[in-house]
Amino acid sequence: MWQLSAISYRHIQDPASQRLTWNKPPKSVLVIKKIRDATLLQPFKELCIFLTEVKNMIVYVEKKVLEDPAISGDENFGAITKKFCTFREDLDDISNRVDFIICLGGDGTLLYASSLFQESVPPVMAFHLGSLGFLTPFKFDTYQSQVTQIIEGNAAIVLRSRLKVRVLKENWEKKARVDEKGIILTNGDIENSRKVVQYQVLNEVVVDRGPSSYLSNVDLFLDGHLITTVQGDGVIVSTPTGSTAYAVAAGASMIHPNVPAIMITPICPHSLSFRPIVVPAGVELKIMLSRDARNTAWVSFDGRKRQEICHGDSITITTSCFPVPSICFRDPVNDWFESLAQCLHWNVRKKQNYLSSEDEEF
C-alpha cells in the first residue's frame, strides 16, 4: 500500500511538496509494454529480469504481451516468464494485487494503464521509450537506480485527475437507420431499452461528426442547464492532463495537472466567437444530440472505445474520485515545464540581439 504525504507551510499547498511514501515495502509490480514493438523487447527483458532476480518482486504482465513470438520463442527468457503473473484486459481484475506500475513506451502506454483500473490506480512510473513522451519523464538508461529509488519510497508525485464518463444508450437494441449521406431515418419499429456504460478517462472525451459531411450539432449542458449548442466538427472535454493533447491542437490553453478543472474545446466551430473555456472540476456536464441534428455523432474515450451517439443518447461527464498518481522525475512543476520545452517546443524563438548605446542613436 502507498500513501500521499505533503509538507505544507502555507494555506495554499505547493504541488512540489506532494510525495509518495510506502506503508510497507512494495512486493508486486505491473509492467506494461507496447504490444509488438521490437525496439522495446530488450528493455522489457532487462527490466523484468532486474525486478524478479534482483528485487525479488512479483511481476504482472498482460497475457498478450507474452504471446509475442519474439518473447515466447526466446528460450533464455522463458525461465523468467514462468515466474510472471498474467492477466487479460476486461476479464481479470488486478486492482488489489499490484503495488505500482511501470510503463515502457510512449504516452499511450500510460493512457492504457489508466484504462485498466476503473477505481483506485497504483502509482505509475513511465519510461520514455515512445515518440512524444510528454507523460513519460523517466529515461531508461539508468532504470536500475531509478526503480530502486521508487521502491525505497519518498518520490515526488502528481495526481492526474480523470473524468468519470457515463454513456446512456436509448433504444440500443435497434437503432434508427442512417443513410449513406449520414441523414437519420427514423421510420421503423424501435424497442424501448437502455444500456449504460461507464469509463474512466485520463486525457479527453471527444465527440465528433464521424463519417458524415454535415456539421455536428450537439447540446452542451452544465449542471442541468443548457449553456450552448456546438455546431462544428465536434467538441473535446479534457482533463488538465489532456489539455496538452488533442485540445491544444484545437486551440486550447495548457493547464497544469494540479489545477482542478475541466477544459471544453470546440473542434473547428462554425462561429468566430466560440472559444475554449475552463470550468470547475466539480460540475456535471452532459452532451446530447440536438433535436434538429441532421446526423448522428461519434464519441471516443482517450482515443478508444469509439461508438455512435444517436438521438436520445447522452454522455454525462464529471471529475472522477480516482486520479492517476504519476511518479515524477523531479517534481510536478519542473517535469511539466520540461515536457513543454522538450516535447512541444513551447515559446522557442531566436533571441533578440543586444542593443548597444551606439545603436540607440540610430
Short mmCIF file of C-alpha atoms in Angstrom, two decimals:
data_model
loop_
_atom_site.label_atom_id
_atom_site.label_comp_id
_atom_site.label_asym_id
_atom_site.label_seq_id
_atom_site.Cartn_x
_atom_site.Cartn_y
_atom_site.Cartn_z
CA MET A 1 0.00 0.00 0.00
CA TRP A 2 1.06 3.58 -0.62
CA GLN A 3 0.04 6.94 0.74
CA LEU A 4 0.39 10.57 -0.26
CA SER A 5 2.20 12.89 2.11
CA ALA A 6 2.55 16.64 1.82
CA ILE A 7 4.63 19.27 3.58
CA SER A 8 2.66 22.49 3.76
CA TYR A 9 3.68 25.69 5.48
CA ARG A 10 1.08 27.89 3.79
CA HIS A 11 -2.65 27.75 3.24
CA ILE A 12 -2.09 27.04 -0.47
CA GLN A 13 -0.21 23.77 -0.94
CA ASP A 14 2.87 23.72 -3.13
CA PRO A 15 2.42 20.99 -5.79
CA ALA A 16 6.11 20.11 -5.45
CA SER A 17 5.51 19.06 -1.82
CA GLN A 18 3.40 16.02 -2.77
CA ARG A 19 5.41 12.89 -2.02
CA LEU A 20 4.88 9.15 -2.39
CA THR A 21 5.68 7.04 0.66
CA TRP A 22 5.03 3.35 1.27
CA ASN A 23 3.21 1.97 4.31
CA LYS A 24 5.18 -1.21 3.73
CA PRO A 25 7.71 -2.19 1.03
CA PRO A 26 6.08 -2.90 -2.34
CA LYS A 27 6.02 -6.55 -3.37
CA SER A 28 4.29 -6.55 -6.78
CA VAL A 29 4.62 -4.50 -9.95
CA LEU A 30 2.67 -4.38 -13.21
CA VAL A 31 4.89 -3.94 -16.28
CA ILE A 32 3.08 -2.52 -19.32
CA LYS A 33 4.79 -2.73 -22.68
CA LYS A 34 3.60 -1.53 -26.05
CA ILE A 35 2.44 -4.60 -27.98
CA ARG A 36 4.65 -5.92 -30.81
CA ASP A 37 7.19 -3.09 -30.69
CA ALA A 38 10.56 -4.69 -31.45
CA THR A 39 12.51 -1.73 -30.02
CA LEU A 40 11.06 -2.43 -26.57
CA LEU A 41 11.95 -6.13 -26.38
CA GLN A 42 15.40 -5.68 -24.86
CA PRO A 43 14.38 -3.00 -22.32
CA PHE A 44 11.38 -5.14 -21.33
CA LYS A 45 13.51 -8.24 -20.76
CA GLU A 46 16.20 -6.33 -18.86
CA LEU A 47 13.63 -4.70 -16.58
CA CYS A 48 11.77 -7.95 -15.87
CA ILE A 49 14.99 -9.80 -15.04
CA PHE A 50 16.02 -6.98 -12.71
CA LEU A 51 12.65 -6.93 -10.95
CA THR A 52 12.38 -10.72 -10.48
CA GLU A 53 16.01 -11.74 -9.93
CA VAL A 54 17.46 -8.70 -8.15
CA LYS A 55 14.46 -7.13 -6.41
CA ASN A 56 12.52 -10.39 -5.84
CA MET A 57 9.26 -8.79 -6.89
CA ILE A 58 6.08 -10.38 -8.21
CA VAL A 59 5.75 -9.18 -11.81
CA TYR A 60 2.37 -8.90 -13.53
CA VAL A 61 2.35 -8.87 -17.34
CA GLU A 62 -0.56 -8.86 -19.76
CA LYS A 63 -1.01 -12.25 -21.38
CA LYS A 64 -0.98 -10.91 -24.95
CA VAL A 65 2.47 -9.40 -24.32
CA LEU A 66 3.91 -12.85 -23.64
CA GLU A 67 2.21 -14.21 -26.77
CA ASP A 68 4.54 -12.13 -28.92
CA PRO A 69 6.69 -14.69 -30.85
CA ALA A 70 9.80 -12.64 -30.06
CA ILE A 71 9.18 -13.29 -26.35
CA SER A 72 7.54 -16.73 -26.36
CA GLY A 73 10.25 -18.03 -28.69
CA ASP A 74 13.14 -16.85 -26.51
CA GLU A 75 14.24 -19.94 -24.57
CA ASN A 76 16.69 -18.00 -22.38
CA PHE A 77 13.93 -15.65 -21.25
CA GLY A 78 11.44 -18.48 -20.80
CA ALA A 79 12.60 -19.30 -17.28
CA ILE A 80 11.81 -15.72 -16.23
CA THR A 81 8.36 -15.64 -17.84
CA LYS A 82 7.32 -18.73 -15.86
CA LYS A 83 7.56 -16.58 -12.72
CA PHE A 84 5.18 -13.93 -14.11
CA CYS A 85 1.56 -13.50 -13.12
CA THR A 86 -0.56 -12.86 -16.21
CA PHE A 87 -3.93 -11.21 -16.78
CA ARG A 88 -6.30 -10.32 -19.63
CA GLU A 89 -7.84 -6.91 -20.23
CA ASP A 90 -11.56 -6.64 -19.33
CA LEU A 91 -11.52 -10.20 -17.93
CA ASP A 92 -9.20 -10.28 -14.90
CA ASP A 93 -9.29 -7.82 -12.01
CA ILE A 94 -5.82 -6.98 -10.69
CA SER A 95 -6.74 -3.74 -8.92
CA ASN A 96 -5.92 -5.11 -5.46
CA ARG A 97 -2.87 -7.14 -6.47
CA VAL A 98 -0.47 -4.51 -7.82
CA ASP A 99 1.57 -2.08 -5.69
CA PHE A 100 2.84 0.09 -8.56
CA ILE A 101 3.05 0.20 -12.35
CA ILE A 102 5.97 0.60 -14.76
CA CYS A 103 5.17 1.69 -18.33
CA LEU A 104 7.54 1.15 -21.26
CA GLY A 105 6.63 3.13 -24.36
CA GLY A 106 5.03 6.47 -25.12
CA ASP A 107 2.14 8.43 -23.68
CA GLY A 108 -0.27 5.78 -24.97
CA THR A 109 1.05 3.22 -22.50
CA LEU A 110 0.14 5.49 -19.59
CA LEU A 111 -3.35 6.03 -21.04
CA TYR A 112 -3.71 2.27 -21.41
CA ALA A 113 -2.57 1.70 -17.83
CA SER A 114 -5.24 4.14 -16.66
CA SER A 115 -7.94 2.26 -18.58
CA LEU A 116 -7.13 -0.99 -16.75
CA PHE A 117 -8.22 0.49 -13.40
CA GLN A 118 -11.77 1.75 -13.09
CA GLU A 119 -11.31 2.73 -9.45
CA SER A 120 -8.11 3.26 -7.43
CA VAL A 121 -4.94 3.33 -9.57
CA PRO A 122 -1.50 2.30 -8.25
CA PRO A 123 1.37 4.80 -8.66
CA VAL A 124 2.71 4.84 -12.22
CA MET A 125 6.36 5.15 -13.27
CA ALA A 126 6.57 5.87 -17.01
CA PHE A 127 9.74 5.44 -19.08
CA HIS A 128 10.13 7.43 -22.28
CA LEU A 129 10.55 4.81 -25.00
CA GLY A 130 7.96 6.11 -27.49
CA SER A 131 7.62 9.06 -29.84
CA LEU A 132 6.39 12.14 -27.94
CA GLY A 133 6.83 11.31 -24.26
CA PHE A 134 5.01 14.24 -22.66
CA LEU A 135 3.74 12.00 -19.84
CA THR A 136 6.84 9.79 -19.56
CA PRO A 137 9.57 11.67 -17.68
CA PHE A 138 11.99 8.80 -16.96
CA LYS A 139 14.84 7.74 -19.26
CA PHE A 140 15.66 4.04 -19.40
CA ASP A 141 19.46 4.43 -19.37
CA THR A 142 19.54 4.50 -15.55
CA TYR A 143 16.45 2.40 -14.86
CA GLN A 144 18.03 0.31 -12.08
CA SER A 145 18.82 3.25 -9.79
CA GLN A 146 15.53 4.97 -10.61
CA VAL A 147 13.39 1.89 -9.92
CA THR A 148 15.33 1.26 -6.72
CA GLN A 149 14.63 4.80 -5.58
CA ILE A 150 10.90 4.33 -6.18
CA ILE A 151 10.85 1.01 -4.31
CA GLU A 152 12.59 2.69 -1.37
CA GLY A 153 9.90 5.39 -1.39
CA ASN A 154 9.74 9.13 -0.88
CA ALA A 155 9.31 10.07 -4.54
CA ALA A 156 7.60 13.17 -5.91
CA ILE A 157 4.15 12.54 -7.33
CA VAL A 158 1.42 14.35 -9.27
CA LEU A 159 -2.22 13.32 -9.03
CA ARG A 160 -3.60 13.44 -12.58
CA SER A 161 -7.37 13.86 -12.43
CA ARG A 162 -9.58 11.64 -14.58
CA LEU A 163 -13.07 12.05 -15.97
CA LYS A 164 -15.87 9.73 -14.94
CA VAL A 165 -17.97 9.26 -18.07
CA ARG A 166 -21.41 7.66 -18.16
CA VAL A 167 -22.87 6.83 -21.58
CA LEU A 168 -26.60 6.19 -21.70
CA LYS A 169 -27.83 4.49 -24.88
CA GLU A 170 -31.57 4.71 -25.54
CA ASN A 171 -33.15 2.10 -27.84
CA TRP A 172 -29.76 0.46 -28.28
CA GLU A 173 -31.08 -2.91 -29.46
CA LYS A 174 -32.47 -1.45 -32.66
CA LYS A 175 -31.06 1.93 -33.59
CA ALA A 176 -32.51 4.35 -36.09
CA ARG A 177 -31.00 3.74 -39.50
CA VAL A 178 -28.63 6.24 -41.13
CA ASP A 179 -28.43 6.61 -44.91
CA GLU A 180 -25.25 6.91 -46.98
CA LYS A 181 -25.24 10.71 -46.56
CA GLY A 182 -25.45 10.44 -42.77
CA ILE A 183 -29.11 11.54 -42.51
CA ILE A 184 -31.11 9.83 -39.74
CA LEU A 185 -34.01 7.69 -40.90
CA THR A 186 -36.49 7.33 -38.05
CA ASN A 187 -39.07 5.06 -39.68
CA GLY A 188 -39.33 1.52 -38.35
CA ASP A 189 -40.07 -0.04 -35.01
CA ILE A 190 -37.69 0.76 -32.18
CA GLU A 191 -37.74 -1.21 -28.97
CA ASN A 192 -37.64 0.53 -25.60
CA SER A 193 -34.44 -0.45 -23.83
CA ARG A 194 -31.44 1.23 -22.25
CA LYS A 195 -27.77 0.47 -21.92
CA VAL A 196 -25.42 2.30 -19.52
CA VAL A 197 -21.63 2.08 -19.75
CA GLN A 198 -19.05 3.88 -17.61
CA TYR A 199 -15.44 4.83 -18.38
CA GLN A 200 -12.53 6.42 -16.56
CA VAL A 201 -10.77 8.85 -18.90
CA LEU A 202 -7.32 10.38 -18.34
CA ASN A 203 -6.96 12.66 -21.38
CA GLU A 204 -10.22 13.54 -23.09
CA VAL A 205 -13.68 12.68 -24.31
CA VAL A 206 -14.07 13.57 -27.99
CA VAL A 207 -17.49 13.96 -29.62
CA ASP A 208 -17.25 14.45 -33.40
CA ARG A 209 -19.31 14.22 -36.59
CA GLY A 210 -17.83 10.89 -37.61
CA PRO A 211 -18.05 9.94 -41.31
CA SER A 212 -20.83 12.44 -42.04
CA SER A 213 -20.11 15.53 -44.14
CA TYR A 214 -22.62 17.61 -42.10
CA LEU A 215 -21.71 19.74 -39.10
CA SER A 216 -22.17 18.05 -35.76
CA ASN A 217 -24.99 19.60 -33.77
CA VAL A 218 -24.84 18.71 -30.06
CA ASP A 219 -26.24 20.38 -26.96
CA LEU A 220 -23.94 21.00 -24.01
CA PHE A 221 -25.45 21.13 -20.51
CA LEU A 222 -23.71 22.21 -17.29
CA ASP A 223 -25.33 21.15 -14.02
CA GLY A 224 -28.61 20.60 -15.87
CA HIS A 225 -28.65 23.95 -17.69
CA LEU A 226 -28.18 24.26 -21.46
CA ILE A 227 -25.14 26.51 -21.94
CA THR A 228 -24.60 26.21 -25.70
CA THR A 229 -25.07 24.17 -28.84
CA VAL A 230 -21.89 23.05 -30.56
CA GLN A 231 -22.05 23.39 -34.33
CA GLY A 232 -18.83 22.33 -36.00
CA ASP A 233 -16.65 19.24 -36.27
CA GLY A 234 -17.19 18.40 -32.61
CA VAL A 235 -16.15 19.16 -29.04
CA ILE A 236 -13.36 18.00 -26.71
CA VAL A 237 -13.88 17.67 -22.95
CA SER A 238 -10.48 17.21 -21.36
CA THR A 239 -8.68 17.00 -18.07
CA PRO A 240 -5.71 19.29 -17.33
CA THR A 241 -3.50 16.36 -18.40
CA GLY A 242 -5.43 16.16 -21.68
CA SER A 243 -5.14 19.90 -22.27
CA THR A 244 -1.72 19.32 -23.86
CA ALA A 245 -3.05 16.59 -26.18
CA TYR A 246 -5.86 16.96 -28.77
CA ALA A 247 -7.19 20.07 -27.01
CA VAL A 248 -4.04 22.14 -27.52
CA ALA A 249 -4.07 21.21 -31.21
CA ALA A 250 -7.61 22.64 -31.36
CA GLY A 251 -6.52 25.94 -29.81
CA ALA A 252 -6.99 25.34 -26.07
CA SER A 253 -4.79 26.65 -23.28
CA MET A 254 -2.41 24.32 -21.47
CA ILE A 255 -3.34 23.61 -17.84
CA HIS A 256 -1.01 22.20 -15.20
CA PRO A 257 -2.30 18.81 -13.95
CA ASN A 258 -2.53 20.09 -10.37
CA VAL A 259 -5.24 22.59 -11.35
CA PRO A 260 -8.75 21.25 -10.54
CA ALA A 261 -10.59 21.98 -13.78
CA ILE A 262 -12.28 20.63 -16.90
CA MET A 263 -11.48 22.09 -20.33
CA ILE A 264 -14.18 22.40 -23.02
CA THR A 265 -12.76 22.94 -26.51
CA PRO A 266 -14.75 23.12 -29.77
CA ILE A 267 -13.31 21.45 -32.86
CA CYS A 268 -13.50 23.78 -35.88
CA PRO A 269 -16.65 25.59 -34.65
CA HIS A 270 -18.76 27.39 -37.25
CA SER A 271 -18.60 30.53 -35.12
CA LEU A 272 -15.96 33.23 -34.73
CA SER A 273 -16.73 33.70 -31.04
CA PHE A 274 -16.70 30.12 -29.73
CA ARG A 275 -13.52 29.99 -27.67
CA PRO A 276 -12.30 27.18 -25.37
CA ILE A 277 -13.45 27.55 -21.76
CA VAL A 278 -12.34 26.18 -18.39
CA VAL A 279 -14.98 25.14 -15.84
CA PRO A 280 -14.60 24.00 -12.21
CA ALA A 281 -13.78 20.35 -11.62
CA GLY A 282 -16.93 19.83 -9.56
CA VAL A 283 -19.51 20.47 -12.29
CA GLU A 284 -21.52 17.85 -14.21
CA LEU A 285 -21.50 18.11 -17.99
CA LYS A 286 -23.96 16.41 -20.29
CA ILE A 287 -23.73 16.12 -24.07
CA MET A 288 -26.67 15.12 -26.28
CA LEU A 289 -27.58 15.34 -29.95
CA SER A 290 -29.69 18.41 -30.69
CA ARG A 291 -33.28 17.68 -31.68
CA ASP A 292 -32.73 19.14 -35.15
CA ALA A 293 -29.36 17.44 -35.75
CA ARG A 294 -29.04 16.15 -39.32
CA ASN A 295 -26.75 13.28 -38.43
CA THR A 296 -25.54 11.18 -35.53
CA ALA A 297 -22.33 11.87 -33.60
CA TRP A 298 -19.45 9.66 -32.54
CA VAL A 299 -17.61 9.57 -29.24
CA SER A 300 -14.24 8.17 -28.12
CA PHE A 301 -12.50 7.97 -24.75
CA ASP A 302 -8.74 8.55 -24.74
CA GLY A 303 -8.88 7.52 -28.40
CA ARG A 304 -10.52 4.15 -27.66
CA LYS A 305 -13.98 2.53 -27.39
CA ARG A 306 -15.29 4.64 -30.28
CA GLN A 307 -19.07 4.41 -30.66
CA GLU A 308 -22.06 6.12 -32.27
CA ILE A 309 -24.32 8.54 -30.40
CA CYS A 310 -27.92 8.77 -31.62
CA HIS A 311 -30.98 10.80 -30.65
CA GLY A 312 -31.92 10.17 -27.04
CA ASP A 313 -28.43 9.04 -26.05
CA SER A 314 -26.49 11.09 -23.51
CA ILE A 315 -22.90 11.44 -22.29
CA THR A 316 -22.52 12.58 -18.68
CA ILE A 317 -19.08 13.76 -17.55
CA THR A 318 -17.81 14.57 -14.06
CA THR A 319 -14.41 14.63 -12.39
CA SER A 320 -13.54 11.16 -11.12
CA CYS A 321 -12.75 10.39 -7.48
CA PHE A 322 -9.91 8.14 -8.70
CA PRO A 323 -6.95 10.09 -10.14
CA VAL A 324 -3.80 8.58 -11.62
CA PRO A 325 -0.81 9.01 -9.25
CA SER A 326 2.01 9.71 -11.67
CA ILE A 327 5.56 9.46 -10.28
CA CYS A 328 7.72 12.47 -11.16
CA PHE A 329 11.34 12.52 -12.25
CA ARG A 330 11.97 15.69 -10.22
CA ASP A 331 8.69 17.34 -9.17
CA PRO A 332 5.31 18.20 -10.76
CA VAL A 333 6.23 21.76 -11.75
CA ASN A 334 9.71 21.17 -13.21
CA ASP A 335 8.62 17.99 -15.02
CA TRP A 336 5.70 19.81 -16.67
CA PHE A 337 7.75 22.74 -17.95
CA GLU A 338 10.47 20.34 -19.10
CA SER A 339 7.86 18.46 -21.16
CA LEU A 340 6.53 21.73 -22.62
CA ALA A 341 10.02 22.70 -23.71
CA GLN A 342 11.27 19.31 -24.95
CA CYS A 343 8.09 17.86 -26.50
CA LEU A 344 6.10 20.89 -27.66
CA HIS A 345 8.97 23.40 -28.01
CA TRP A 346 6.92 25.92 -26.04
CA ASN A 347 7.96 29.55 -26.67
CA VAL A 348 11.01 28.61 -28.73
CA ARG A 349 12.27 31.71 -30.51
CA LYS A 350 15.56 33.13 -31.67
CA LYS A 351 16.64 35.69 -29.08
CA GLN A 352 16.69 39.37 -29.95
CA ASN A 353 20.17 40.87 -30.29
CA TYR A 354 21.51 43.16 -27.57
CA LEU A 355 21.15 46.84 -28.37
CA SER A 356 24.34 48.83 -27.66
CA SER A 357 24.44 52.53 -26.78
CA GLU A 358 25.76 53.31 -30.26
CA ASP A 359 22.81 51.51 -31.86
CA GLU A 360 20.33 53.54 -29.79
CA GLU A 361 21.47 56.73 -31.54
CA PHE A 362 20.09 55.50 -34.87
#
